DNA sequence: TGTATCTCTGTGAACGTTCCCAGAAGACCG
DNA sequence: CGGTCTTCTGGGAACGTTCACAGAGATACA
């Protein structure tokens, strides 16, 4: 396979030592900024490093130190969501900020196939990272199992059940869904439906459960449609279906803002006014919310905080502390759509 | 710092050898699936592995093999774009697919501060990856310099100038902008403006240059507004500003679909009909395009192909081949907005 | 029977660091 | 002057693999 690989041998610490007329040990001390090295030696080493073009080999270092100072972040999302779900970016940035301050390198690993799944598991097991943050895991996720098996310090974003007992940073989807549905009902709506999504995930299940709880006796299974993903397309189709089933529908809870945006388009194309004819609420308070006309009433979920909190849970374990699960608060952002 | 780190010592290949009553070498051969090992030995080793819970230490392996079978993907984007720009996700997935097939692990490293920049440079230099894909680099990017310095096989997505001479996968932004502007003019528009963005990047510069070229003598600097980022907000404000400057404006080229979506909202709020009163075209053919009403006429840019092509360029270099730059085709998607 | 070939196993050396200990040299003190 | 302490340097050992080589035993063939 590899034909004419002619990359020159990299300079090692020994080359530097030779060029500086000093020993390996002294060079190592300079490179790591330790004390007990004379000013004279330090300069000689620095010159030698520049001269031979030395850069430290991390594999060798990781081997002897038995740590990598890197944390993996596993993204296990279906294709379309990587583009549509703005939460992922926020989670990433939140985690990165915390880890960066603690001088850990965040490495993101995406899983898009079974082959990826195995390779990522090997990557984590191999000691290339000291810990892991797992987002959007589902029940019986092989990665989560691999992590648990080798006792790698890890944390979930979200709280899927059926996964190993690891700390997590999550929001209470059920409660939040219950609250915003209640608020929607408070505007006097009589026939309220839901576009549910992602029922293979805890968030999807819990949002549906919250809706159901808030509806109480008014709950009508015919007014719930289900789609596999939190997408704009799901909202578009879902709303059309709901209108078909119940033309008198006057309220909708969409499982996410993207879904709500699709639903709003469907409503407007069907000639319904929002919020006069139909009130609509979403979930996430993503950039979608401010983009809709009227702007969306929705649940604000602190995505960046979820990421940073999960990162902190991993760091805590690295320091021998327990790392207890944390549930973060959500707030309702009441705007013009209901 | 680390208080009671009690993680048990991991089993090594020697532990397995001892448990199986065989040698290091034989265990290594089994683990790597080499031939010349008896069925009997293979079974003994596999049982021993399960018994002692062995997993291979990648640092040791990388050290002796002098390779990591990982490729870094460096994301250097301002905060907001990680959420709004759907191209990044596509590029990522495209690169991942190619690398995954070649059995390389894609590791994404995001840069969000100067501290990150230094750490990522160290990560790349340290030999933890065998190559790198760099997206959205700007002139004088420290990462690009670090990569060039150590001769790491690498490729850009996009073609920033002022960066080291590395292969790249790109589109011809200038030509594409020229073409779609020409098409817009072809619908009989008289007063055509542009909402330009990201002029610190080659894509931003080139799209503006293409617009200018297509306009020829009709080009009016007063009808060009500039914003730092390709965002919905830029489109919203930019369109309002253009309407203020020239109420009779009847055509707009927005530097990206997100910008175009913002502009369309602004137009509709100002009571202008699209496309009757004002024609509008975008760039990217992202998920925004189909979401607008009317749907957006725009330039289709093959983001996933950009990612996969860049990955292929890195793989080529790994195999001792040259890795020549590639410019991919764009196509105009003509829909209802102009 | 001798020899060539194939299959299988064990072991020393190497990869490039960090850690630890020994020891030299000088400063300080009683 | 003898002892202790501090500063600085060198080098052996270890981290956990893979690789190359040597050699044992079995098989095949002339």
XYZ file of C-alpha atoms in Angstrom, chain A residues 22-266:
245
model
C 24.241 17.350 27.548
C 22.264 14.354 28.657
C 18.810 13.067 27.909
C 17.701 13.830 31.438
C 18.622 17.477 31.217
C 16.877 17.910 27.909
C 13.748 16.328 29.343
C 13.894 18.701 32.277
C 14.140 21.705 29.998
C 11.309 20.528 27.773
C 9.056 20.033 30.763
C 10.046 23.274 32.428
C 11.291 21.662 35.599
C 13.544 23.418 38.038
C 17.106 22.437 38.847
C 18.570 23.208 35.461
C 21.189 25.909 34.978
C 20.513 28.903 32.784
C 23.477 27.891 30.690
C 22.146 24.387 30.066
C 18.685 25.693 29.323
C 19.960 27.907 26.565
C 22.146 25.224 25.056
C 19.179 22.868 24.954
C 16.878 25.438 23.448
C 19.355 26.172 20.707
C 19.842 22.500 20.026
C 16.076 21.979 19.831
C 15.769 24.720 17.236
C 18.764 23.405 15.372
C 17.633 19.792 15.009
C 13.947 20.670 14.823
C 12.868 18.574 17.764
C 9.245 18.021 18.694
C 8.229 15.697 21.463
C 6.734 12.323 20.591
C 3.417 12.073 22.388
C 3.051 8.330 22.042
C 6.239 7.728 23.990
C 5.204 10.243 26.596
C 1.716 8.827 26.966
C 3.175 5.373 27.298
C 5.370 6.139 30.253
C 2.999 8.618 31.888
C 0.015 6.361 31.404
C -2.206 9.273 30.476
C -3.034 11.240 27.358
C -4.594 14.443 28.653
C -7.269 14.065 26.022
C -11.010 13.529 26.456
C -13.149 11.961 23.765
C -16.566 13.312 22.849
C -18.661 10.765 21.052
C -21.283 12.030 18.644
C -23.718 9.368 17.657
C -26.328 11.080 15.543
C -28.181 10.187 12.414
C -26.919 12.030 9.370
C -29.514 14.724 9.158
C -29.288 15.857 12.745
C -25.672 16.839 12.529
C -26.880 19.621 10.279
C -30.156 20.549 11.822
C -29.639 20.262 15.529
C -27.911 23.369 16.842
C -27.649 21.835 20.288
C -24.738 19.683 19.290
C -22.545 22.627 18.475
C -23.368 24.254 21.795
C -22.664 21.104 23.747
C -19.342 20.747 21.993
C -18.298 24.287 22.709
C -19.400 24.065 26.326
C -17.389 20.914 26.894
C -14.402 22.320 25.064
C -14.305 25.396 27.216
C -14.143 23.476 30.478
C -11.617 20.956 29.228
C -9.457 23.584 27.597
C -9.140 25.425 30.901
C -8.060 22.209 32.592
C -5.524 21.716 29.807
C -7.216 18.712 28.303
C -7.623 18.287 24.556
C -11.161 17.566 23.405
C -11.267 15.103 20.536
C -14.617 14.533 18.856
C -15.347 11.154 17.365
C -18.361 10.746 15.176
C -20.178 7.504 14.649
C -21.957 7.067 11.377
C -21.793 3.308 10.831
C -21.186 0.039 12.635
C -17.638 0.097 11.440
C -17.187 3.492 13.073
C -18.722 2.162 16.215
C -16.138 -0.578 16.560
C -13.229 1.652 15.662
C -14.262 4.309 18.140
C -14.630 1.704 20.856
C -11.094 0.548 20.142
C -9.891 4.113 20.199
C -11.367 4.686 23.621
C -10.164 1.393 24.991
C -6.645 1.854 23.721
C -5.830 4.562 26.216
C -5.753 7.371 23.663
C -8.118 9.327 25.869
C -8.371 9.644 29.633
C -12.137 10.005 29.658
C -15.222 10.410 27.505
C -18.361 12.472 27.103
C -21.113 10.618 25.310
C -23.904 12.552 23.689
C -27.183 11.202 22.405
C -26.604 7.630 23.434
C -29.454 5.225 23.033
C -30.309 2.130 24.980
C -27.798 -0.653 24.453
C -25.224 1.607 22.896
C -22.082 -0.469 22.270
C -19.855 2.503 23.023
C -21.377 3.039 26.422
C -20.876 -0.637 27.128
C -17.227 -0.516 26.070
C -16.612 2.494 28.256
C -18.192 0.861 31.261
C -16.303 -2.361 30.659
C -12.880 -0.811 30.973
C -13.872 1.672 33.654
C -13.066 4.762 31.641
C -14.200 7.912 33.449
C -17.193 9.090 31.443
C -20.421 11.032 31.505
C -23.540 11.209 29.389
C -25.256 14.247 28.075
C -28.849 13.247 28.519
C -29.958 10.258 30.492
C -30.853 7.304 28.348
C -32.105 4.315 30.232
C -30.840 0.876 29.508
C -27.297 2.268 29.551
C -24.625 1.546 32.123
C -24.697 3.385 35.389
C -22.655 6.483 34.567
C -23.044 10.054 35.743
C -24.929 12.378 33.446
C -25.874 15.991 32.819
C -29.468 16.275 31.738
C -32.635 18.283 31.844
C -36.006 17.066 32.998
C -37.749 16.693 29.664
C -40.939 15.355 31.157
C -41.385 18.239 33.540
C -40.516 20.874 30.947
C -42.917 19.373 28.421
C -45.629 19.267 31.052
C -45.097 22.913 31.922
C -45.154 24.314 28.428
C -48.156 22.218 27.448
C -49.899 23.538 30.531
C -49.112 27.055 29.514
C -50.449 26.401 26.025
C -53.666 25.028 27.497
C -53.833 28.157 29.637
C -54.405 30.231 26.495
C -57.783 28.587 26.195
C -57.079 25.977 23.514
C -59.584 23.181 23.208
C -58.129 20.699 20.722
C -54.412 20.313 21.332
C -52.136 17.821 19.569
C -48.498 16.866 19.575
C -45.898 16.110 16.939
C -43.707 13.622 18.778
C -40.239 12.640 17.597
C -37.266 10.460 18.395
C -39.148 8.029 20.587
C -36.090 5.798 20.608
C -34.440 8.365 22.837
C -35.140 9.352 26.406
C -35.778 12.951 25.387
C -38.423 11.953 22.867
C -40.158 9.601 25.269
C -40.113 12.034 28.152
C -41.486 14.937 26.133
C -44.375 12.802 25.064
C -44.977 11.656 28.618
C -44.984 15.258 29.814
C -47.506 16.231 27.168
C -49.758 13.385 28.139
C -49.552 14.270 31.821
C -50.428 17.896 31.179
C -53.382 16.968 28.971
C -54.896 14.695 31.572
C -58.436 13.792 30.595
C -58.231 15.826 27.423
C -55.527 13.601 26.006
C -56.511 12.139 22.667
C -54.193 9.593 21.042
C -55.559 10.519 17.639
C -53.978 13.935 18.033
C -50.451 12.590 18.451
C -48.306 11.867 15.407
C -44.871 10.306 15.654
C -41.717 10.770 13.585
C -38.274 9.258 13.961
C -36.230 12.467 13.962
C -36.367 16.010 15.272
C -36.473 17.636 11.854
C -38.164 20.410 9.960
C -39.532 17.823 7.559
C -41.157 15.926 10.417
C -42.911 19.106 11.471
C -44.114 19.834 7.974
C -45.599 16.415 7.407
C -46.781 15.985 10.965
C -48.809 19.165 10.925
C -50.392 18.293 7.607
C -51.410 14.948 9.056
C -52.832 16.548 12.192
C -54.866 18.992 10.131
C -56.242 16.103 8.164
C -57.195 14.219 11.290
C -58.680 17.187 13.103
C -59.368 20.368 11.132
C -60.499 22.085 14.307
C -57.124 21.664 15.988
C -56.140 24.859 17.759
C -52.932 24.011 19.600
C -49.767 22.013 18.944
C -46.779 21.015 21.014
C -43.856 20.215 18.702
C -41.108 18.024 20.114
C -38.392 20.441 19.028
C -38.003 23.903 17.500
C -37.070 22.466 14.117
C -40.271 20.436 14.193
C -42.219 23.510 15.276
C -40.779 25.536 12.417
C -41.928 22.920 9.944
C -45.337 22.826 11.552
C -45.652 26.588 11.356
C -44.909 26.535 7.660
C -47.545 23.842 7.140
